[in-house]
CSV table of C-alpha atoms and ligand atoms in Angstrom, one decimal:
chain,number,residue,atom,x,y,z
Y,1,MET,CA,25.6,26.6,-12.7
Y,2,ILE,CA,21.9,25.6,-12.9
Y,3,ILE,CA,20.7,24.1,-9.6
Y,4,LYS,CA,17.6,22.0,-8.9
Y,5,PRO,CA,14.4,23.8,-8.0
Y,6,LYS,CA,13.6,24.4,-4.3
Y,7,GLY,CA,11.9,21.4,-2.7
Y,8,THR,CA,13.2,18.8,-5.1
Y,9,VAL,CA,15.9,16.2,-4.5
Y,10,ASP,CA,18.5,14.2,-6.4
Y,11,ILE,CA,18.6,10.7,-5.2
Y,12,ILE,CA,22.0,9.3,-5.8
Y,13,ASP,CA,24.6,6.8,-4.6
Y,14,GLU,CA,23.9,4.8,-1.4
Y,15,GLU,CA,20.5,6.6,-1.0
Y,16,ALA,CA,19.5,5.5,-4.5
Y,17,ARG,CA,20.3,1.9,-3.6
Y,18,ILE,CA,18.1,2.1,-0.5
Y,19,TRP,CA,15.3,3.6,-2.6
Y,20,LYS,CA,15.6,0.7,-5.1
Y,21,TYR,CA,15.6,-1.8,-2.3
Y,22,VAL,CA,12.5,-0.3,-0.8
Y,23,GLU,CA,10.7,-0.1,-4.1
Y,24,GLU,CA,11.5,-3.7,-5.0
Y,25,LEU,CA,10.3,-4.8,-1.6
Y,26,ILE,CA,7.1,-2.9,-2.2
Y,27,ASP,CA,6.6,-4.6,-5.6
Y,28,SER,CA,7.2,-8.1,-4.2
Y,29,MET,CA,4.9,-7.4,-1.2
Y,30,MET,CA,2.1,-6.1,-3.5
Y,31,GLU,CA,2.4,-9.3,-5.5
Y,32,LYS,CA,1.8,-11.3,-2.3
Y,33,TYR,CA,-1.2,-9.2,-1.3
Y,34,ASN,CA,-2.5,-9.5,-4.9
Y,35,TYR,CA,-2.6,-5.7,-5.7
Y,36,ASN,CA,-2.2,-4.7,-9.4
Y,37,TYR,CA,0.2,-1.9,-10.4
Y,38,ILE,CA,-1.6,1.2,-11.8
Y,39,ARG,CA,0.0,4.2,-13.4
Y,40,THR,CA,-2.0,7.3,-14.0
Y,41,PRO,CA,-1.0,10.7,-15.4
Y,42,ILE,CA,1.2,13.1,-13.4
Y,43,PHE,CA,-1.0,16.0,-14.5
Y,44,GLU,CA,-4.8,16.0,-14.6
Y,45,ALA,CA,-7.6,18.4,-15.1
Y,46,SER,CA,-7.5,20.9,-12.2
Y,47,GLU,CA,-11.2,20.3,-11.6
Y,48,LEU,CA,-10.4,16.7,-10.5
Y,49,PHE,CA,-8.5,17.8,-7.5
Y,50,HIS,CA,-10.8,20.7,-6.7
Y,51,ARG,CA,-13.8,18.3,-6.6
Y,52,GLY,CA,-11.9,15.3,-5.3
Y,53,ILE,CA,-9.7,16.5,-2.5
Y,54,GLY,CA,-12.0,19.4,-1.6
Y,55,ASN,CA,-11.9,23.2,-2.2
Y,56,THR,CA,-11.4,23.9,1.5
Y,57,SER,CA,-8.4,21.6,2.0
Y,58,ASP,CA,-4.9,23.2,2.5
Y,59,ILE,CA,-3.7,21.1,-0.5
Y,60,VAL,CA,-6.1,22.7,-2.9
Y,61,THR,CA,-6.2,26.2,-1.5
Y,62,LYS,CA,-2.5,26.7,-1.0
Y,63,GLU,CA,-0.3,23.9,-2.4
Y,64,THR,CA,-1.2,22.9,-6.0
Y,65,TYR,CA,0.9,23.5,-9.0
Y,66,ASP,CA,-1.7,24.8,-11.5
Y,67,PHE,CA,-0.9,25.8,-15.0
Y,68,LYS,CA,-2.5,26.4,-18.4
Y,69,ASP,CA,-1.3,24.4,-21.3
Y,70,ARG,CA,-0.9,25.9,-24.8
Y,71,GLY,CA,-4.5,24.9,-25.5
Y,72,ASP,CA,-5.7,27.0,-22.6
Y,73,ARG,CA,-6.7,23.9,-20.5
Y,74,SER,CA,-6.4,24.2,-16.7
Y,75,LEU,CA,-4.2,21.5,-15.5
Y,76,THR,CA,-2.7,20.6,-12.1
Y,77,LEU,CA,0.4,18.5,-11.2
Y,78,ARG,CA,-1.1,15.7,-9.0
Y,79,PRO,CA,-0.7,16.5,-5.3
Y,80,GLU,CA,-1.7,13.0,-4.4
Y,81,GLY,CA,-2.7,9.7,-6.1
Y,82,THR,CA,-6.2,8.9,-4.9
Y,83,ALA,CA,-8.2,11.3,-7.1
Y,84,GLY,CA,-6.4,10.1,-10.3
Y,85,VAL,CA,-7.0,6.4,-9.5
Y,86,VAL,CA,-10.7,7.1,-8.9
Y,87,ARG,CA,-10.9,9.1,-12.2
Y,88,SER,CA,-9.3,6.1,-14.0
Y,89,PHE,CA,-11.6,3.6,-12.3
Y,90,ILE,CA,-14.6,5.6,-13.5
Y,91,GLU,CA,-13.2,6.5,-17.0
Y,92,ASN,CA,-12.2,2.9,-17.7
Y,93,LYS,CA,-15.5,1.6,-16.2
Y,94,MET,CA,-13.6,-0.8,-14.0
Y,95,TYR,CA,-16.7,-1.2,-11.9
Y,96,GLY,CA,-18.3,-3.1,-14.8
Y,97,THR,CA,-15.4,-5.0,-16.2
Y,98,HIS,CA,-13.5,-6.0,-13.1
Y,99,ASN,CA,-14.3,-8.4,-10.3
Y,100,LEU,CA,-14.7,-6.1,-7.2
Y,101,PRO,CA,-13.0,-5.0,-5.2
Y,102,VAL,CA,-10.3,-3.7,-7.5
Y,103,LYS,CA,-7.0,-3.6,-5.5
Y,104,VAL,CA,-4.3,-1.4,-7.0
Y,105,TYR,CA,-1.0,0.2,-6.0
Y,106,TYR,CA,1.1,3.0,-7.3
Y,107,ASN,CA,4.5,4.5,-6.7
Y,108,GLY,CA,5.2,7.9,-8.2
Y,109,THR,CA,5.9,11.6,-7.7
Y,110,MET,CA,3.4,14.1,-6.4
Y,111,TYR,CA,3.7,17.9,-6.3
Y,112,ARG,CA,2.8,20.2,-3.4
Y,113,TYR,CA,3.9,23.8,-3.0
Y,114,GLU,CA,4.9,23.5,0.6
Y,115,ARG,CA,7.6,25.1,2.7
Y,116,PRO,CA,10.5,22.7,2.2
Y,117,GLN,CA,12.1,21.2,5.3
Y,118,LEU,CA,13.5,17.9,6.3
Y,119,GLY,CA,10.9,15.3,5.2
Y,120,ARG,CA,8.8,17.8,3.4
Y,121,ASN,CA,9.5,18.3,-0.3
Y,122,ARG,CA,7.7,20.0,-3.2
Y,123,GLU,CA,8.3,17.0,-5.4
Y,124,LEU,CA,7.6,14.0,-3.2
Y,125,THR,CA,7.2,10.3,-3.9
Y,126,GLN,CA,4.3,8.3,-2.6
Y,127,PHE,CA,3.7,4.5,-2.6
Y,128,GLY,CA,-0.1,4.1,-2.2
Y,129,VAL,CA,-2.8,1.5,-2.4
Y,130,GLU,CA,-6.4,2.0,-3.3
Y,131,VAL,CA,-9.2,-0.6,-2.9
Y,132,LEU,CA,-12.4,0.2,-4.8
Y,133,GLY,CA,-15.6,-1.7,-4.2
Y,134,SER,CA,-15.7,-3.1,-0.7
Y,135,ARG,CA,-17.4,-1.8,2.4
Y,136,ASP,CA,-16.1,-4.5,4.7
Y,137,PRO,CA,-14.0,-3.5,7.8
Y,138,MET,CA,-11.7,-6.4,6.9
Y,139,MET,CA,-10.6,-4.3,3.9
Y,140,ASP,CA,-9.6,-1.3,6.1
Y,141,ALA,CA,-7.7,-3.7,8.4
Y,142,GLU,CA,-5.9,-5.3,5.4
Y,143,VAL,CA,-4.8,-1.9,4.1
Y,144,ILE,CA,-3.6,-0.8,7.5
Y,145,SER,CA,-1.8,-4.0,8.3
Y,146,LEU,CA,-0.1,-4.0,4.9
Y,147,SER,CA,1.5,-0.6,5.6
Y,148,TYR,CA,2.4,-1.8,9.1
Y,149,ASN,CA,4.0,-5.0,7.8
Y,150,LEU,CA,6.0,-3.1,5.2
Y,151,MET,CA,7.5,-1.0,8.1
Y,152,LYS,CA,8.3,-4.1,10.0
Y,153,MET,CA,10.0,-5.8,7.1
Y,154,LEU,CA,12.2,-2.7,6.8
Y,155,GLY,CA,13.2,-3.0,10.4
Y,156,LEU,CA,11.0,-0.2,11.7
Y,157,ASN,CA,9.5,-2.1,14.6
Y,158,ASP,CA,8.4,0.8,16.6
Y,159,VAL,CA,5.8,2.2,14.3
Y,160,VAL,CA,2.3,2.7,15.7
Y,161,ILE,CA,-0.9,3.2,13.8
Y,162,HIS,CA,-2.9,6.2,15.0
Y,163,ILE,CA,-6.5,5.4,14.1
Y,164,ASN,CA,-9.7,7.3,14.4
Y,165,SER,CA,-13.2,7.3,12.9
Y,166,LEU,CA,-14.9,10.2,11.2
Y,167,GLY,CA,-18.1,8.1,11.2
Y,168,ASP,CA,-20.9,8.3,8.6
Y,169,LYS,CA,-22.5,11.5,7.5
Y,170,GLU,CA,-25.0,11.7,10.4
Y,171,SER,CA,-22.2,11.3,13.0
Y,172,ARG,CA,-20.0,13.9,11.3
Y,173,ASP,CA,-22.9,16.4,11.0
Y,174,ASN,CA,-23.6,16.1,14.7
Y,175,TYR,CA,-20.0,16.4,15.5
Y,176,ARG,CA,-19.5,19.4,13.3
Y,177,GLU,CA,-22.4,21.1,15.1
Y,178,ALA,CA,-20.9,20.2,18.5
Y,179,LEU,CA,-17.5,21.7,17.4
Y,180,LYS,CA,-19.1,24.9,16.2
Y,181,ASN,CA,-21.0,25.3,19.5
Y,182,TYR,CA,-17.9,24.6,21.5
Y,183,PHE,CA,-15.5,26.9,19.6
Y,184,GLU,CA,-17.8,29.8,19.0
Y,185,PRO,CA,-17.0,31.5,22.3
Y,186,TYR,CA,-13.3,31.1,21.6
Y,187,LEU,CA,-13.4,32.3,18.0
Y,188,ASP,CA,-11.2,35.3,18.6
Y,189,GLN,CA,-8.5,33.1,20.3
Y,190,LEU,CA,-8.2,30.8,17.3
Y,191,CYS,CA,-5.5,31.3,14.7
Y,192,GLU,CA,-6.4,32.9,11.4
Y,193,ASP,CA,-6.6,29.5,9.6
Y,194,CYS,CA,-8.9,28.1,12.2
Y,195,LYS,CA,-11.2,31.1,12.1
Y,196,ASN,CA,-11.6,30.2,8.4
Y,197,ARG,CA,-12.0,26.5,9.2
Y,198,PHE,CA,-14.7,27.4,11.7
Y,199,HIS,CA,-16.9,28.5,8.9
Y,200,LYS,CA,-15.8,26.2,6.2
Y,201,ASN,CA,-14.7,22.9,7.7
Y,202,PRO,CA,-14.7,22.9,11.6
Y,203,LEU,CA,-13.4,19.4,11.8
Y,204,ARG,CA,-10.0,20.6,10.6
Y,205,ILE,CA,-9.6,22.8,13.7
Y,206,ILE,CA,-9.0,19.6,15.6
Y,207,ASP,CA,-5.6,18.9,14.0
Y,208,CYS,CA,-4.4,22.5,14.0
Y,209,LYS,CA,-0.7,22.5,15.2
Y,210,VAL,CA,-0.9,26.2,16.2
Y,211,ASP,CA,-3.9,26.1,18.5
Y,212,SER,CA,-3.5,22.6,20.0
Y,213,SER,CA,-1.6,23.7,23.0
Y,214,LYS,CA,-4.3,26.1,24.2
Y,215,GLU,CA,-6.1,25.1,27.3
Y,216,PHE,CA,-9.7,25.4,25.9
Y,217,PHE,CA,-8.5,23.2,23.0
Y,218,LYS,CA,-7.8,20.2,25.1
Y,219,LYS,CA,-11.4,20.1,26.3
Y,220,ALA,CA,-12.9,20.2,22.8
Y,221,PRO,CA,-15.5,17.5,22.0
Y,222,SER,CA,-14.2,14.2,20.7
Y,223,ILE,CA,-15.6,12.6,17.5
Y,224,LEU,CA,-15.7,9.3,19.4
Y,225,ASP,CA,-18.6,10.6,21.5
Y,226,TYR,CA,-20.6,11.5,18.4
Y,227,LEU,CA,-20.4,8.3,16.4
Y,228,ASN,CA,-23.8,6.6,15.9
Y,229,LYS,CA,-24.1,2.9,16.6
Y,230,GLU,CA,-23.4,1.9,13.0
Y,231,SER,CA,-20.2,4.0,12.9
Y,232,LYS,CA,-19.1,2.8,16.3
Y,233,ASP,CA,-19.7,-0.9,15.3
Y,234,TYR,CA,-17.7,-0.3,12.1
Y,235,LEU,CA,-14.7,1.1,14.1
Y,236,ASP,CA,-14.9,-1.8,16.6
Y,237,LYS,CA,-14.8,-4.4,13.8
Y,238,VAL,CA,-11.7,-2.7,12.2
Y,239,LEU,CA,-10.0,-2.8,15.6
Y,240,GLU,CA,-10.9,-6.4,16.2
Y,241,TYR,CA,-9.4,-7.4,12.8
Y,242,LEU,CA,-6.3,-5.3,13.5
Y,243,ASP,CA,-5.9,-7.3,16.7
Y,244,ILE,CA,-6.0,-10.6,14.7
Y,245,LEU,CA,-3.3,-9.1,12.4
Y,246,GLU,CA,-1.2,-8.1,15.4
Y,247,VAL,CA,-1.0,-4.5,14.4
Y,248,LYS,CA,0.1,-2.0,17.1
Y,249,TYR,CA,-2.4,0.9,17.1
Y,250,VAL,CA,-3.8,3.6,19.3
Y,251,VAL,CA,-7.2,5.2,18.9
Y,252,ASP,CA,-6.4,8.9,18.4
Y,253,ASP,CA,-9.4,11.2,18.1
Y,254,LYS,CA,-7.1,14.0,16.9
Y,255,ILE,CA,-6.6,12.4,13.5
Y,256,VAL,CA,-9.1,14.1,11.2
Y,257,ARG,CA,-6.9,14.2,8.0
Y,258,GLY,CA,-6.4,17.1,5.6
Y,259,LEU,CA,-8.3,15.8,2.6
Y,260,ASP,CA,-12.0,16.2,2.5
Y,261,TYR,CA,-13.0,12.8,1.0
Y,262,TYR,CA,-12.8,10.6,4.1
Y,263,ASN,CA,-15.5,8.9,6.2
Y,264,HIS,CA,-15.3,6.2,8.9
Y,265,THR,CA,-11.7,4.9,9.2
Y,266,VAL,CA,-8.8,7.4,9.1
Y,267,PHE,CA,-5.3,6.6,10.2
Y,268,GLU,CA,-1.7,7.8,10.2
Y,269,ILE,CA,1.5,5.7,10.4
Y,270,MET,CA,3.7,7.2,13.1
Y,271,GLY,CA,7.4,6.5,13.8
Y,272,GLU,CA,8.7,6.5,17.3
Y,273,ASP,CA,9.2,10.3,17.5
Y,274,GLY,CA,5.6,10.8,16.4
Y,275,LYS,CA,6.5,14.0,14.5
Y,276,LEU,CA,6.0,13.4,10.8
Y,277,ALA,CA,3.6,10.8,9.5
Y,278,LEU,CA,5.3,8.2,7.4
Y,279,GLY,CA,2.0,7.5,5.7
Y,280,ALA,CA,-1.7,8.0,6.1
Y,281,GLY,CA,-5.0,7.0,4.6
Y,282,GLY,CA,-8.6,6.0,5.3
Y,283,ARG,CA,-11.9,5.1,3.9
Y,284,TYR,CA,-13.6,7.3,1.3
Y,285,ASP,CA,-17.0,5.8,0.4
Y,286,ASN,CA,-18.4,8.8,-1.5
Y,287,LEU,CA,-15.5,10.0,-3.8
Y,288,VAL,CA,-16.4,7.7,-6.7
Y,289,LYS,CA,-20.0,8.9,-6.7
Y,290,ASP,CA,-18.9,12.5,-6.2
Y,291,LEU,CA,-16.7,12.3,-9.3
Y,292,GLY,CA,-19.6,10.9,-11.4
Y,293,GLY,CA,-19.2,7.1,-11.0
Y,294,PRO,CA,-21.5,4.6,-9.4
Y,295,ASP,CA,-21.8,4.2,-5.6
Y,296,THR,CA,-18.4,2.5,-4.8
Y,297,PRO,CA,-17.0,2.3,-1.2
Y,298,CYS,CA,-13.2,2.6,-1.1
Y,299,VAL,CA,-10.3,2.6,1.3
Y,300,GLY,CA,-6.6,3.3,0.8
Y,301,PHE,CA,-3.4,4.9,2.0
Y,302,ALA,CA,-0.2,6.5,0.8
Y,303,MET,CA,3.2,6.4,2.3
Y,304,GLY,CA,5.9,9.1,1.8
Y,305,LEU,CA,8.9,7.3,0.5
Y,306,ASP,CA,11.1,10.3,1.0
Y,307,ARG,CA,10.3,10.2,4.7
Y,308,LEU,CA,10.5,6.5,4.9
Y,309,VAL,CA,14.1,6.4,3.4
Y,310,LEU,CA,15.1,9.4,5.6
Y,311,THR,CA,13.9,7.4,8.7
Y,312,LEU,CA,15.8,4.3,7.6
Y,313,ARG,CA,19.0,6.4,7.2
Y,314,GLU,CA,18.5,8.3,10.4
Y,315,ARG,CA,18.2,5.0,12.3
Y,316,ASP,CA,21.1,3.6,10.4
Y,317,ILE,CA,19.1,0.4,9.6
Y,318,LYS,CA,21.2,-2.0,7.7
Y,319,LEU,CA,19.4,-3.4,4.7
Y,320,PRO,CA,20.7,-6.3,2.6
Y,321,LEU,CA,21.7,-4.1,-0.3
Y,322,LYS,CA,23.1,-5.9,-3.3
Y,323,ASP,CA,26.7,-5.6,-4.3
Y,324,ASN,CA,27.0,-3.4,-7.3
Y,325,ALA,CA,28.6,-6.0,-9.5
Y,326,GLU,CA,29.2,-9.5,-8.3
Y,327,ILE,CA,31.6,-10.4,-11.1
Y,328,PHE,CA,34.3,-8.1,-12.6
Y,329,VAL,CA,35.8,-9.1,-16.0
Y,330,MET,CA,39.4,-7.9,-16.4
Y,331,TYR,CA,41.7,-7.8,-19.5
Y,332,ILE,CA,44.6,-5.9,-21.0
Y,333,ASN,CA,45.0,-6.4,-24.7
Y,334,GLU,CA,42.6,-6.2,-27.6
Y,335,GLU,CA,42.3,-10.0,-28.1
Y,336,GLU,CA,41.3,-10.4,-24.4
Y,337,LYS,CA,39.0,-7.4,-24.6
Y,338,LYS,CA,36.9,-9.2,-27.3
Y,339,TYR,CA,36.5,-12.1,-24.9
Y,340,ALA,CA,35.6,-9.7,-22.1
Y,341,ILE,CA,32.9,-8.2,-24.2
Y,342,TYR,CA,31.6,-11.7,-25.1
Y,343,ILE,CA,31.8,-13.1,-21.5
Y,344,ALA,CA,30.2,-10.0,-19.8
Y,345,ASN,CA,27.3,-10.3,-22.3
Y,346,GLU,CA,26.8,-14.0,-21.7
Y,347,LEU,CA,26.9,-13.7,-17.9
Y,348,ARG,CA,24.5,-10.8,-17.9
Y,349,MET,CA,22.1,-12.6,-20.1
Y,350,ALA,CA,22.3,-15.5,-17.6
Y,351,GLY,CA,21.2,-13.2,-14.8
Y,352,PHE,CA,24.5,-12.1,-13.1
Y,353,ARG,CA,25.5,-8.6,-12.3
Y,354,VAL,CA,28.7,-8.0,-14.2
Y,355,GLU,CA,31.1,-5.1,-14.7
Y,356,THR,CA,34.1,-4.8,-16.9
Y,357,GLU,CA,36.8,-2.3,-17.9
Y,358,TYR,CA,35.9,0.5,-20.4
Y,359,THR,CA,38.9,2.9,-20.3
Y,360,ALA,CA,41.9,0.7,-20.9
Y,361,ARG,CA,43.3,1.0,-17.4
Y,362,ASN,CA,46.1,-1.3,-16.2
Y,363,LEU,CA,45.3,-4.3,-14.1
Y,364,LYS,CA,46.1,-2.7,-10.8
Y,365,SER,CA,43.4,0.0,-11.4
Y,366,GLN,CA,41.0,-2.7,-12.5
Y,367,PHE,CA,41.5,-4.5,-9.2
Y,368,LYS,CA,40.7,-1.2,-7.4
Y,369,ARG,CA,37.6,-0.7,-9.5
Y,370,ALA,CA,36.4,-4.3,-8.7
Y,371,ASP,CA,36.8,-3.5,-5.0
Y,372,TYR,CA,34.9,-0.3,-5.4
Y,373,PHE,CA,32.0,-2.3,-6.8
Y,374,ASN,CA,32.4,-4.9,-4.0
Y,375,SER,CA,32.8,-7.7,-6.6
Y,376,SER,CA,32.9,-11.2,-5.2
Y,377,TYR,CA,34.6,-12.7,-8.2
Y,378,LEU,CA,37.1,-11.5,-10.8
Y,379,ILE,CA,37.5,-13.1,-14.1
Y,380,ILE,CA,41.1,-12.3,-15.2
Y,381,LEU,CA,41.6,-12.9,-18.9
Y,382,ASN,CA,44.9,-13.5,-20.5
Y,383,SER,CA,45.7,-14.6,-24.0
Y,384,ASP,CA,47.7,-17.7,-23.1
Y,385,ASP,CA,44.8,-19.1,-21.1
Y,386,LEU,CA,42.3,-18.2,-23.7
Y,387,ASN,CA,44.2,-20.0,-26.4
Y,388,GLU,CA,43.6,-23.1,-24.4
Y,389,GLY,CA,40.0,-22.3,-23.8
Y,390,LEU,CA,40.6,-21.4,-20.1
Y,391,VAL,CA,39.9,-18.4,-17.9
Y,392,THR,CA,41.2,-17.5,-14.4
Y,393,ILE,CA,38.7,-16.9,-11.7
Y,394,LYS,CA,39.7,-15.2,-8.5
Y,395,ASN,CA,37.6,-15.2,-5.4
Y,396,ASN,CA,38.0,-11.6,-4.3
Y,397,LYS,CA,37.3,-12.5,-0.6
Y,398,THR,CA,39.5,-15.5,-0.1
Y,399,LYS,CA,41.9,-14.4,-2.9
Y,400,GLU,CA,42.0,-18.0,-4.1
Y,401,GLU,CA,42.4,-18.5,-7.9
Y,402,GLU,CA,41.5,-21.3,-10.2
Y,403,LYS,CA,41.4,-21.9,-13.9
Y,404,ILE,CA,38.2,-23.2,-15.5
Y,405,MET,CA,37.0,-24.0,-19.0
Y,406,LEU,CA,35.4,-21.0,-20.6
Y,407,GLU,CA,32.3,-23.0,-21.6
Y,408,TYR,CA,31.7,-23.8,-17.9
Y,409,LEU,CA,31.7,-20.2,-16.7
Y,410,ILE,CA,27.9,-20.0,-16.2
Y,411,TYR,CA,27.7,-23.3,-14.4
Y,412,TYR,CA,30.5,-22.2,-12.2
Y,413,PHE,CA,28.8,-19.0,-11.1
Y,414,ASP,CA,25.4,-20.7,-10.8
Y,415,GLU,CA,27.1,-22.9,-8.2
Y,416,HIS,CA,29.2,-20.3,-6.5
Y,417,LEU,CA,26.9,-17.3,-6.4
Y,418,ASP,CA,24.1,-18.5,-4.2
Y,419,ASP,CA,21.4,-16.0,-4.9
Y,420,ASP,CA,17.7,-16.4,-5.4
Y,421,GLU,CA,17.6,-14.2,-8.5
Y,422,HIS,CA,19.8,-16.8,-10.3
Y,423,SER,CA,17.4,-19.7,-9.7
Y,424,GLU,CA,15.8,-19.0,-13.0
Y,425,SER,CA,19.1,-19.1,-14.9
Y,426,GLU,CA,20.0,-22.3,-13.0
Y,427,GLU,CA,16.8,-23.9,-14.2
Y,428,ASN,CA,17.6,-22.8,-17.7
Y,429,HIS,CA,20.9,-24.5,-17.6
Y,430,GLU,CA,19.9,-27.8,-16.1
O,1,LIG,P1,-1.5,12.6,2.7
O,1,LIG,O1,-1.6,12.4,4.2
O,1,LIG,O2,-1.7,13.9,2.1
O,1,LIG,O3,-2.5,11.5,2.1
O,1,LIG,O4,-0.1,12.0,2.3
O,1,LIG,C1,0.4,10.7,2.6
O,1,LIG,C2,1.8,10.7,3.0
O,1,LIG,O5,2.6,11.3,2.0
O,1,LIG,C3,2.2,11.5,4.2
O,1,LIG,O6,1.9,10.8,5.4
O,1,LIG,C4,3.6,11.8,4.0
O,1,LIG,O7,4.4,10.6,4.4
O,1,LIG,C5,3.8,11.9,2.6
O,1,LIG,N1,3.8,13.4,2.2
O,1,LIG,C6,2.8,14.2,2.1
O,1,LIG,N2,3.3,15.5,1.8
O,1,LIG,C7,4.6,15.4,1.7
O,1,LIG,C8,5.7,16.3,1.4
O,1,LIG,N3,5.4,17.5,1.1
O,1,LIG,N4,7.0,15.8,1.4
O,1,LIG,C9,7.2,14.5,1.7
O,1,LIG,N5,6.3,13.6,2.0
O,1,LIG,C10,5.0,14.0,2.0
O,1,LIG,C11,-2.7,11.3,0.8
O,1,LIG,O8,-2.0,11.8,-0.1
O,1,LIG,C12,-3.9,10.4,0.5
O,1,LIG,N6,-4.0,10.3,-1.0
O,1,LIG,C13,-3.7,9.1,1.1
O,1,LIG,C14,-4.8,8.1,0.7
O,1,LIG,C15,-4.8,7.2,-0.2
O,1,LIG,N7,-6.0,8.1,1.3
O,1,LIG,C16,-6.7,7.1,0.8
O,1,LIG,N8,-6.0,6.6,-0.2
């Protein structure tokens, strides 16, 4: 038996229906916030991620899936979505052809060679948004509140945004210096990774999970004390706007993020247990320029859908998942079967979710199958009725039956299946 690669998942059955629900909610929410869908390649030139995410980040040093294609090109499966969106923005010259800011969202698989565990996969799915071309703190607040509101709409009312600022370059340079001075005497007590970070990227020492319990660690300088006035004002404005949007947040100076492109706002979306981040993001004003485009300030975030669905299931949150097939068309003989094929097709084209029989089972088995699909209505075809232009409809909840004219079927279900998605078909039949 061939089994799936380590760190990948099959999403099936009930879980798949939750995924679909979440993804449809995301699409409809993005429409309301006026973000356009964007789809970029799953593999890109390796250099994009090395330059974009940063050569010292864990993702690039330890986690990318790199390969050479048959033309000897160095390619990498995308470990995240931001770098690809920025590349696309530059390559398609969106800065010239679009009205800024460009607001886009994506939903797709990413690849990271991590040690698999609950909520940590090697093939993961992220929903993310990127806004390119605005330096207004209002934009940071919109992006944060959008992720927060999505959680609330899914019934996750206890999420808290952990927010911090990495300031501008001047603030970060000063902070980096302060961290180096502080940690230097403790260098031999730091973990191997942090010894490396000390030289290459001291900011990352701050979110080390290994060293954080050590006593000297707790007294390490805070970035908040090193923000210059401009950076401090920027953070204050973001917080002020978050208050207007009624987002629950805590300022958390331990959030520094694992990707190198951030400045000013950084944040993580934490569930109640505060263990795994459901999502994360921040402002990255220099990435477009670093990748060869014009100076374009940006902000965005990405949410791990695997973790989100896991959390919904762990909490046993009941979502209004749709019945599999609201109408089940039943028949026995060949003549009825032809009507079944015709009726199922007509109803599907009118916007109803319809199932029928494909393996010539007896009626009893067809009833069972209809129950399995949670069907609300059964259309029970029989030749005598059909000869008179009639069909029997059974309400599968009340068990009441009635006969109606075949040509009124669509009107009947328009009236009896009260569902938003049929409003279009209702209009069409008026
Ligand atoms: P990130 O923090 O690397 O940020 O990932 C964002 C989210 O993806 C995480 O909070 C987590 O929910 C999910 N995630 C990451 N790795 C895994 C994994 N191995 N298994 C399951 N879920 C995972 C970014 O990727 C940035 N591009 C976010 C961003 C967008 N910043 C600005 N714009």
